[in-house]
Tab-separated table of C-alpha atoms in Angstrom:
chain	number	residue	atom	x	y	z
O	1094	MET	CA	156.825	23.452	68.580
O	1095	MET	CA	156.243	20.129	70.329
O	1096	PHE	CA	153.441	17.687	71.093
O	1097	ARG	CA	152.755	14.278	72.613
O	1098	VAL	CA	150.049	11.972	71.276
O	1099	ASP	CA	149.075	8.291	71.340
O	1100	ARG	CA	150.907	6.268	68.702
O	1101	ASP	CA	147.799	4.597	67.162
O	1102	VAL	CA	145.920	7.888	66.933
O	1103	LEU	CA	148.881	9.616	65.267
O	1104	ALA	CA	149.633	6.753	62.874
O	1105	GLU	CA	146.013	6.605	61.682
O	1106	ALA	CA	145.824	10.384	61.207
O	1107	VAL	CA	149.144	10.539	59.340
O	1108	ALA	CA	148.202	7.595	57.098
O	1109	TRP	CA	144.858	9.191	56.214
O	1110	THR	CA	146.436	12.556	55.387
O	1111	ALA	CA	149.270	10.953	53.389
O	1112	ARG	CA	146.730	9.322	51.028
O	1113	SER	CA	146.255	12.619	49.218
O	1114	LEU	CA	149.951	13.413	48.783
O	1115	PRO	CA	151.179	13.171	45.169
O	1116	ALA	CA	153.479	10.274	44.259
O	1117	ARG	CA	155.438	12.524	41.878
O	1118	PRO	CA	155.011	16.105	43.109
O	1119	SER	CA	155.501	18.920	40.596
O	1120	VAL	CA	157.521	20.785	43.248
O	1121	PRO	CA	159.255	19.062	46.205
O	1122	VAL	CA	157.344	20.999	48.869
O	1123	LEU	CA	154.067	19.312	47.829
O	1124	ALA	CA	155.433	16.007	49.155
O	1125	GLY	CA	155.342	17.561	52.607
O	1126	MET	CA	152.787	17.144	55.387
O	1127	ARG	CA	151.988	20.223	57.427
O	1128	LEU	CA	151.704	19.747	61.207
O	1129	GLU	CA	150.344	22.597	63.278
O	1130	VAL	CA	149.780	22.762	67.033
O	1131	THR	CA	147.171	25.434	67.791
O	1132	GLU	CA	146.749	27.610	70.877
O	1133	ASP	CA	143.803	25.489	72.039
O	1134	HIS	CA	145.883	22.276	72.121
O	1135	GLN	CA	144.826	20.761	68.828
O	1136	LEU	CA	147.083	19.112	66.253
O	1137	LYS	CA	146.183	19.691	62.607
O	1138	LEU	CA	147.803	17.485	59.968
O	1139	SER	CA	147.249	18.535	56.369
O	1140	GLY	CA	148.284	17.878	52.781
O	1141	PHE	CA	147.436	19.618	49.498
O	1142	ASP	CA	148.533	19.157	45.876
O	1143	TYR	CA	146.348	21.898	44.306
O	1144	GLU	CA	143.762	19.231	43.349
O	1145	VAL	CA	142.930	17.398	46.587
O	1146	SER	CA	143.330	18.628	50.162
O	1147	ALA	CA	143.114	16.597	53.371
O	1148	GLU	CA	143.154	17.712	56.992
O	1149	VAL	CA	142.783	15.844	60.293
O	1150	THR	CA	142.301	17.513	63.670
O	1151	LEU	CA	143.354	15.749	66.885
O	1152	ASP	CA	143.007	16.807	70.523
O	1153	LEU	CA	146.279	16.914	72.467
O	1154	GLN	CA	147.018	16.454	76.162
O	1155	THR	CA	150.115	18.582	75.870
O	1156	GLY	CA	151.713	20.700	73.179
O	1157	GLU	CA	153.431	23.961	72.323
O	1158	PRO	CA	152.026	25.965	69.384
O	1159	GLY	CA	153.941	26.019	66.125
O	1160	VAL	CA	154.046	24.750	62.543
O	1161	VAL	CA	156.387	22.313	60.799
O	1162	LEU	CA	156.513	20.710	57.339
O	1163	VAL	CA	158.085	17.257	56.921
O	1164	SER	CA	158.072	14.498	54.298
O	1165	GLY	CA	154.568	13.006	54.467
O	1166	LYS	CA	155.363	9.540	53.111
O	1167	LEU	CA	158.374	9.166	55.403
O	1168	LEU	CA	156.382	10.287	58.445
O	1169	ALA	CA	153.661	7.772	57.557
O	1170	GLU	CA	156.190	4.925	57.321
O	1171	ILE	CA	157.813	5.914	60.630
O	1172	THR	CA	154.572	6.285	62.619
O	1173	ARG	CA	153.310	2.946	61.288
O	1174	ALA	CA	156.463	1.200	62.532
O	1175	LEU	CA	156.647	2.804	65.998
O	1176	PRO	CA	156.054	0.743	69.159
O	1177	ALA	CA	152.729	1.081	70.994
O	1178	GLN	CA	153.785	3.960	73.270
O	1179	PRO	CA	153.160	7.732	73.362
O	1180	VAL	CA	154.895	9.666	70.578
O	1181	ASP	CA	156.744	12.945	71.120
O	1182	LEU	CA	157.607	15.303	68.281
O	1183	VAL	CA	159.884	18.271	68.961
O	1184	VAL	CA	161.154	20.807	66.430
O	1185	GLU	CA	164.836	21.623	66.938
O	1186	GLY	CA	166.000	24.257	64.454
O	1187	ALA	CA	165.729	22.817	60.933
O	1188	LYS	CA	164.977	19.304	62.207
O	1189	ALA	CA	161.982	17.514	63.708
O	1190	VAL	CA	162.761	14.805	66.256
O	1191	VAL	CA	160.254	11.962	66.705
O	1192	THR	CA	160.688	9.876	69.860
O	1193	CYS	CA	158.664	6.810	70.882
O	1194	GLY	CA	159.980	4.529	73.628
O	1195	SER	CA	163.612	3.826	72.779
O	1196	ALA	CA	163.149	4.699	69.075
O	1197	ARG	CA	164.282	8.131	67.872
O	1198	PHE	CA	164.041	9.593	64.364
O	1199	THR	CA	165.360	12.904	63.103
O	1200	LEU	CA	163.607	14.387	60.057
O	1201	LEU	CA	164.659	17.352	57.961
O	1202	THR	CA	162.003	20.051	57.813
O	1203	MET	CA	160.843	21.794	54.652
O	1204	PRO	CA	160.089	25.535	54.216
O	1205	VAL	CA	156.558	26.051	55.558
O	1206	GLU	CA	156.268	29.443	53.871
O	1207	ASP	CA	156.495	27.761	50.432
O	1208	TYR	CA	153.565	25.442	51.166
O	1209	PRO	CA	150.188	26.399	49.606
O	1210	SER	CA	147.289	27.365	51.860
O	1211	LEU	CA	144.486	24.831	52.070
O	1212	PRO	CA	141.314	25.887	50.241
O	1213	ALA	CA	138.322	26.879	52.356
O	1214	MET	CA	135.490	24.377	52.550
O	1215	PRO	CA	132.467	25.188	50.376
O	1216	PRO	CA	129.228	25.828	52.303
O	1217	ALA	CA	127.810	22.764	54.086
O	1218	ALA	CA	124.887	21.313	52.116
O	1219	GLY	CA	123.759	18.276	54.129
O	1220	ARG	CA	124.616	14.890	55.600
O	1221	VAL	CA	124.433	11.221	54.641
O	1222	GLY	CA	125.196	7.974	56.480
O	1223	SER	CA	128.864	7.144	55.934
O	1224	ASP	CA	128.323	3.409	55.281
O	1225	VAL	CA	125.502	4.049	52.816
O	1226	PHE	CA	127.540	6.701	51.009
O	1227	ALA	CA	130.677	4.540	50.756
O	1228	ALA	CA	128.693	1.576	49.415
O	1229	ALA	CA	126.842	3.739	46.856
O	1230	VAL	CA	130.051	5.367	45.603
O	1231	ALA	CA	131.780	1.975	45.272
O	1232	GLN	CA	128.850	0.637	43.231
O	1233	VAL	CA	129.047	3.515	40.764
O	1234	ALA	CA	132.797	4.171	40.601
O	1235	THR	CA	133.386	0.699	39.148
O	1236	ALA	CA	131.932	1.948	35.839
O	1237	ALA	CA	134.009	5.145	35.691
O	1238	GLY	CA	136.501	5.336	32.834
O	1239	LYS	CA	140.245	4.936	33.344
O	1240	ASP	CA	141.327	6.838	30.215
O	1241	GLU	CA	142.695	10.211	31.380
O	1242	THR	CA	142.435	11.586	27.819
O	1243	LEU	CA	138.638	11.546	28.312
O	1244	PRO	CA	138.395	13.283	31.699
O	1245	MET	CA	134.594	13.614	31.688
O	1246	LEU	CA	134.335	9.792	31.674
O	1247	THR	CA	136.749	9.355	34.611
O	1248	GLY	CA	134.379	11.120	37.000
O	1249	VAL	CA	131.255	10.324	38.989
O	1250	ARG	CA	128.345	12.673	38.346
O	1251	MET	CA	126.464	13.714	41.475
O	1252	GLU	CA	122.985	15.164	41.010
O	1253	ILE	CA	121.109	16.449	44.060
O	1254	GLU	CA	117.384	17.181	43.994
O	1255	GLY	CA	115.999	17.861	47.474
O	1256	ASP	CA	116.501	14.738	49.606
O	1257	THR	CA	117.638	12.510	46.705
O	1258	VAL	CA	121.222	12.065	45.532
O	1259	THR	CA	121.842	10.350	42.185
O	1260	LEU	CA	125.338	9.087	41.374
O	1261	ALA	CA	126.235	8.037	37.819
O	1262	ALA	CA	129.389	6.953	35.964
O	1263	THR	CA	130.124	5.490	32.540
O	1264	ASP	CA	133.100	4.480	30.403
O	1265	ARG	CA	130.906	4.126	27.253
O	1266	TYR	CA	130.699	0.328	27.616
O	1267	ARG	CA	128.682	0.242	30.838
O	1268	LEU	CA	126.786	2.723	32.986
O	1269	ALA	CA	126.157	2.559	36.734
O	1270	VAL	CA	123.434	4.626	38.430
O	1271	ARG	CA	122.621	4.693	42.153
O	1272	GLU	CA	119.994	6.707	43.994
O	1273	LEU	CA	120.113	7.308	47.748
O	1274	LYS	CA	118.488	9.532	50.331
O	1275	TRP	CA	120.325	12.172	52.347
O	1276	GLN	CA	119.514	15.012	54.755
O	1277	PRO	CA	119.888	18.386	52.999
O	1278	ASP	CA	120.203	21.530	55.101
O	1279	GLN	CA	117.708	23.157	52.707
O	1280	PRO	CA	114.783	20.979	51.528
O	1281	ASP	CA	114.814	22.437	48.005
O	1282	PHE	CA	118.599	22.161	47.538
O	1283	GLN	CA	119.770	21.426	43.978
O	1284	ALA	CA	123.301	20.836	42.714
O	1285	ILE	CA	125.280	19.034	40.025
O	1286	ALA	CA	128.938	18.090	40.430
O	1287	MET	CA	131.382	16.009	38.399
O	1288	ILE	CA	133.833	14.481	40.875
O	1289	PRO	CA	137.044	12.601	39.950
O	1290	GLY	CA	136.025	8.946	40.354
O	1291	ARG	CA	139.124	7.560	42.025
O	1292	THR	CA	139.320	10.457	44.493
O	1293	LEU	CA	135.642	10.103	45.424
O	1294	ALA	CA	135.930	6.332	45.920
O	1295	ASP	CA	139.010	6.684	48.146
O	1296	THR	CA	137.418	9.509	50.141
O	1297	ALA	CA	134.097	7.755	50.749
O	1298	LYS	CA	135.855	4.558	51.844
O	1299	SER	CA	138.147	6.459	54.228
O	1300	LEU	CA	135.347	8.354	56.011
O	1301	VAL	CA	133.384	5.344	57.330
O	1302	THR	CA	134.964	5.775	60.796
O	1303	GLY	CA	132.265	8.366	61.573
O	1304	ALA	CA	128.496	7.774	61.515
O	1305	GLU	CA	127.788	10.525	58.992
O	1306	VAL	CA	129.560	12.371	56.194
O	1307	GLU	CA	128.870	16.071	55.711
O	1308	ILE	CA	128.884	17.143	52.065
O	1309	ALA	CA	129.946	20.735	51.352
O	1310	LEU	CA	128.868	21.963	47.942
O	1311	SER	CA	127.451	25.091	46.379
O	1312	SER	CA	123.960	24.947	44.898
O	1313	VAL	CA	123.420	25.393	41.166
O	1314	GLY	CA	124.637	28.876	40.221
O	1315	GLY	CA	126.284	29.437	43.608
O	1316	THR	CA	129.839	30.595	44.215
O	1317	GLY	CA	132.637	28.079	44.674
O	1318	GLU	CA	131.153	25.613	42.185
O	1319	GLY	CA	134.613	24.367	41.267
O	1320	MET	CA	135.069	22.417	44.500
O	1321	ILE	CA	133.351	19.870	46.754
O	1322	GLY	CA	134.194	18.999	50.338
O	1323	PHE	CA	133.536	16.035	52.633
O	1324	SER	CA	134.029	15.884	56.404
O	1325	SER	CA	133.488	13.390	59.213
O	1326	SER	CA	134.851	12.900	62.734
O	1327	GLY	CA	137.605	15.515	62.595
O	1328	ARG	CA	138.593	14.684	59.017
O	1329	ARG	CA	137.921	16.989	56.067
O	1330	THR	CA	138.884	16.780	52.441
O	1331	THR	CA	138.238	18.865	49.334
O	1332	THR	CA	138.703	18.138	45.658
O	1333	ARG	CA	138.480	20.204	42.501
O	1334	LEU	CA	135.574	19.299	40.256
O	1335	LEU	CA	135.769	18.208	36.638
O	1336	ASP	CA	133.936	19.907	33.792
O	1337	PRO	CA	130.230	19.094	34.362
O	1338	GLU	CA	129.773	17.852	30.766
O	1339	PHE	CA	128.396	14.296	30.854
O	1340	PRO	CA	126.395	12.056	28.491
O	1341	LYS	CA	122.587	12.293	28.755
O	1342	TYR	CA	122.495	8.923	30.434
O	1343	ARG	CA	118.836	8.725	31.517
O	1344	SER	CA	117.696	8.214	27.929
O	1345	LEU	CA	119.992	5.169	27.706
O	1346	LEU	CA	118.178	3.329	30.509
O	1347	PRO	CA	115.333	1.235	29.077
O	1348	THR	CA	112.132	1.040	31.128
O	1349	GLU	CA	110.449	-1.843	29.278
O	1350	PHE	CA	111.944	-5.287	28.704
O	1351	SER	CA	111.142	-8.364	26.627
O	1352	ALA	CA	112.675	-10.815	29.123
O	1353	HIS	CA	114.353	-11.103	32.518
O	1354	ALA	CA	116.379	-13.737	34.340
O	1355	ASP	CA	116.947	-14.221	38.090
O	1356	ILE	CA	120.183	-16.075	38.892
O	1357	PRO	CA	121.918	-16.816	42.233
O	1358	THR	CA	124.744	-14.282	42.224
O	1359	SER	CA	127.542	-16.417	43.705
O	1360	SER	CA	127.020	-19.401	41.355
O	1361	PHE	CA	126.711	-17.041	38.370
O	1362	VAL	CA	129.990	-15.308	39.288
O	1363	GLU	CA	131.839	-18.596	39.696
O	1364	ALA	CA	130.493	-19.949	36.389
O	1365	VAL	CA	131.467	-16.782	34.482
O	1366	LYS	CA	134.971	-16.935	35.986
O	1367	ARG	CA	135.401	-20.583	34.965
O	1368	VAL	CA	134.110	-20.147	31.424
O	1369	ALA	CA	136.159	-16.951	30.961
O	1370	LEU	CA	139.397	-18.893	31.511
O	1371	VAL	CA	139.388	-19.776	27.808
O	1372	ALA	CA	138.245	-16.341	26.613
O	1373	GLU	CA	140.898	-14.212	24.991
O	1374	ARG	CA	141.190	-10.647	26.256
O	1375	ASN	CA	138.685	-9.144	23.835
O	1376	THR	CA	136.422	-12.135	23.253
O	1377	PRO	CA	133.073	-12.318	25.031
O	1378	VAL	CA	131.303	-14.809	27.223
O	1379	ARG	CA	128.144	-15.933	25.420
O	1380	LEU	CA	124.893	-16.493	27.311
O	1381	ALA	CA	121.938	-18.431	25.892
O	1382	PHE	CA	118.765	-18.221	27.982
O	1383	ARG	CA	116.282	-21.019	27.312
O	1384	GLY	CA	113.404	-21.850	29.623
O	1385	ALA	CA	114.786	-22.674	33.073
O	1386	GLU	CA	118.488	-22.625	32.208
O	1387	VAL	CA	121.285	-20.473	30.840
O	1388	VAL	CA	124.173	-21.915	28.808
O	1389	LEU	CA	127.469	-20.031	29.264
O	1390	GLU	CA	130.072	-20.461	26.516
O	1391	ALA	CA	133.452	-19.015	25.603
O	1392	GLY	CA	136.091	-19.816	23.011
O	1393	SER	CA	135.637	-21.046	19.458
O	1394	GLY	CA	136.235	-24.128	17.373
O	1395	ASP	CA	139.811	-23.140	16.510
O	1396	GLU	CA	140.889	-22.757	20.143
O	1397	ALA	CA	140.009	-23.783	23.692
O	1398	GLN	CA	136.317	-23.864	24.528
O	1399	ALA	CA	134.243	-23.909	27.719
O	1400	VAL	CA	130.563	-24.590	28.360
O	1401	GLU	CA	128.568	-24.541	31.595
O	1402	VAL	CA	124.832	-24.739	32.310
O	1403	LEU	CA	123.113	-23.004	35.234
O	1404	PRO	CA	119.490	-23.163	36.396
O	1405	VAL	CA	117.684	-19.794	36.255
O	1406	GLU	CA	114.235	-18.320	36.700
O	1407	PHE	CA	113.561	-16.921	33.241
O	1408	GLU	CA	110.537	-15.126	31.815
O	1409	GLY	CA	110.143	-13.831	28.283
O	1410	GLU	CA	111.490	-14.567	24.818
O	1411	ASP	CA	114.574	-16.804	24.523
O	1412	ILE	CA	117.687	-14.732	23.987
O	1413	ASN	CA	121.342	-15.179	22.975
O	1414	ILE	CA	123.586	-12.375	24.201
O	1415	ALA	CA	127.306	-11.844	24.824
O	1416	PHE	CA	129.231	-9.613	27.232
O	1417	ASN	CA	132.777	-8.629	28.114
O	1418	HIS	CA	133.294	-11.018	31.030
O	1419	GLN	CA	135.223	-8.503	33.164
O	1420	PHE	CA	132.484	-5.880	32.870
O	1421	LEU	CA	129.856	-8.516	33.730
O	1422	LEU	CA	131.830	-9.689	36.787
O	1423	GLU	CA	132.342	-6.128	38.027
O	1424	GLY	CA	128.616	-5.497	37.778
O	1425	LEU	CA	127.800	-8.700	39.641
O	1426	GLY	CA	130.285	-7.699	42.336
O	1427	ALA	CA	128.578	-4.325	42.749
O	1428	ILE	CA	124.914	-5.314	43.134
O	1429	ASP	CA	125.278	-6.492	46.766
O	1430	SER	CA	122.545	-9.117	46.541
O	1431	ASP	CA	122.202	-12.913	46.675
O	1432	VAL	CA	120.164	-12.838	43.468
O	1433	ALA	CA	121.113	-11.055	40.244
O	1434	ARG	CA	118.404	-9.927	37.839
O	1435	LEU	CA	119.275	-9.379	34.173
O	1436	ASN	CA	116.684	-7.433	32.175
O	1437	PHE	CA	116.791	-7.711	28.362
O	1438	THR	CA	115.239	-5.932	25.391
O	1439	THR	CA	117.107	-7.508	22.449
O	1440	SER	CA	120.476	-9.247	22.010
O	1441	THR	CA	121.975	-6.128	20.425
O	1442	LYS	CA	120.732	-3.586	22.975
O	1443	PRO	CA	122.015	-2.936	26.511
O	1444	ALA	CA	120.953	-5.181	29.380
O	1445	ILE	CA	120.235	-3.878	32.873
O	1446	LEU	CA	121.670	-5.707	35.880
O	1447	THR	CA	120.044	-5.148	39.279
O	1448	GLY	CA	120.147	-6.856	42.650
O	1449	GLY	CA	117.337	-9.065	43.970
O	1450	LYS	CA	113.826	-9.810	42.790
O	1451	PRO	CA	111.772	-6.611	42.940
O	1452	VAL	CA	108.644	-6.649	45.121
O	1453	ASP	CA	107.015	-4.363	42.556
O	1454	GLU	CA	107.904	-5.314	38.983
O	1455	HIS	CA	107.229	-1.724	37.860
O	1456	ALA	CA	109.436	-0.083	40.516
O	1457	ILE	CA	112.831	1.301	39.516
O	1458	ALA	CA	115.731	-0.267	41.430
O	1459	ASP	CA	117.999	1.964	43.557
O	1460	TYR	CA	121.019	0.549	41.675
O	1461	ARG	CA	121.137	-0.151	37.950
O	1462	TYR	CA	124.146	-1.391	36.003
O	1463	LEU	CA	123.726	-1.067	32.240
O	1464	ILE	CA	126.073	-3.228	30.193
O	1465	MET	CA	126.530	-3.071	26.438
O	1466	PRO	CA	126.440	-6.450	24.650
O	1467	ILE	CA	129.097	-7.550	22.202
O	1468	ARG	CA	127.624	-8.301	18.795
O	1469	LEU	CA	127.740	-12.010	17.988
O	1470	SER	CA	129.024	-12.995	14.556
O	1471	SER	CA	126.399	-15.000	12.736
């Protein structure tokens, strides 16, 4: 087996495939990256750890068919450091020789026959703009839980109804929901999938090189429900799905509010960051909305304190409410708008954060970030 390919093209493909390789593989062979030159002069680079698979296909000018398995992380480090010249890889017995300009590396190969076969892609279901999809996933994944002992809270729930995709994630303290349009292959397509949050966020971000992402997923009740696939511009990846159990989140989203505040996002973020400097890890930032201003406070009489006042556009009953400052900042970072709107019911019930002033006050925003308040001691 041998092939020649441009250094930048190879380095990018190897780096993308290496993302899915396990840091601590259960068996050594799973640390390998499989390189195959096909009869029709294509190079396929792939990795699989029984949870996530990744495969890139490149067109070659020259190559001899064959398969080799080498250390994926090492190959990624080598290709990243090579000079900007064509790269040759030749398999010589139990070794793979990488040559680029005057640089030459010899890698030990691993037994290809011990490497698991990549899972087949589920049936293609439709397409969505890659930039829109990556932004939507990032907005929602920020609320996914990090506690692996509660796996259903570490995922992002994807609900598909016709041409609408709804993404949702929660860690019990906040909930993020985003709706977006896509192009289903079947207009009445329906599906529900619970996707590992970190894997989905990494995948969506890595597929923006193409204009569209194809989503491969079985409809409700179809075969292959345990897997979802994404592909774009010669790259394809699959991941196993989590148990579909998820909180009934729609009932948590209030539709009527007693007050709302519109605040310039950047000045609000900076003020929260400053006031939070004196907040201990589990102490909240307190917000008091009065008329045309909000007073931000943190700390108490026995320790350091901070106070800052910001102008706001406020309508409704005055309210005192407190939030975990990190959760509030993450929500403000996700709304992607110059103006943040906070909708309130009472000081002890969740608030809804959205981006921008709505044209229609009764319309439901595409992105909603529900944040639980921290009860203030009287």
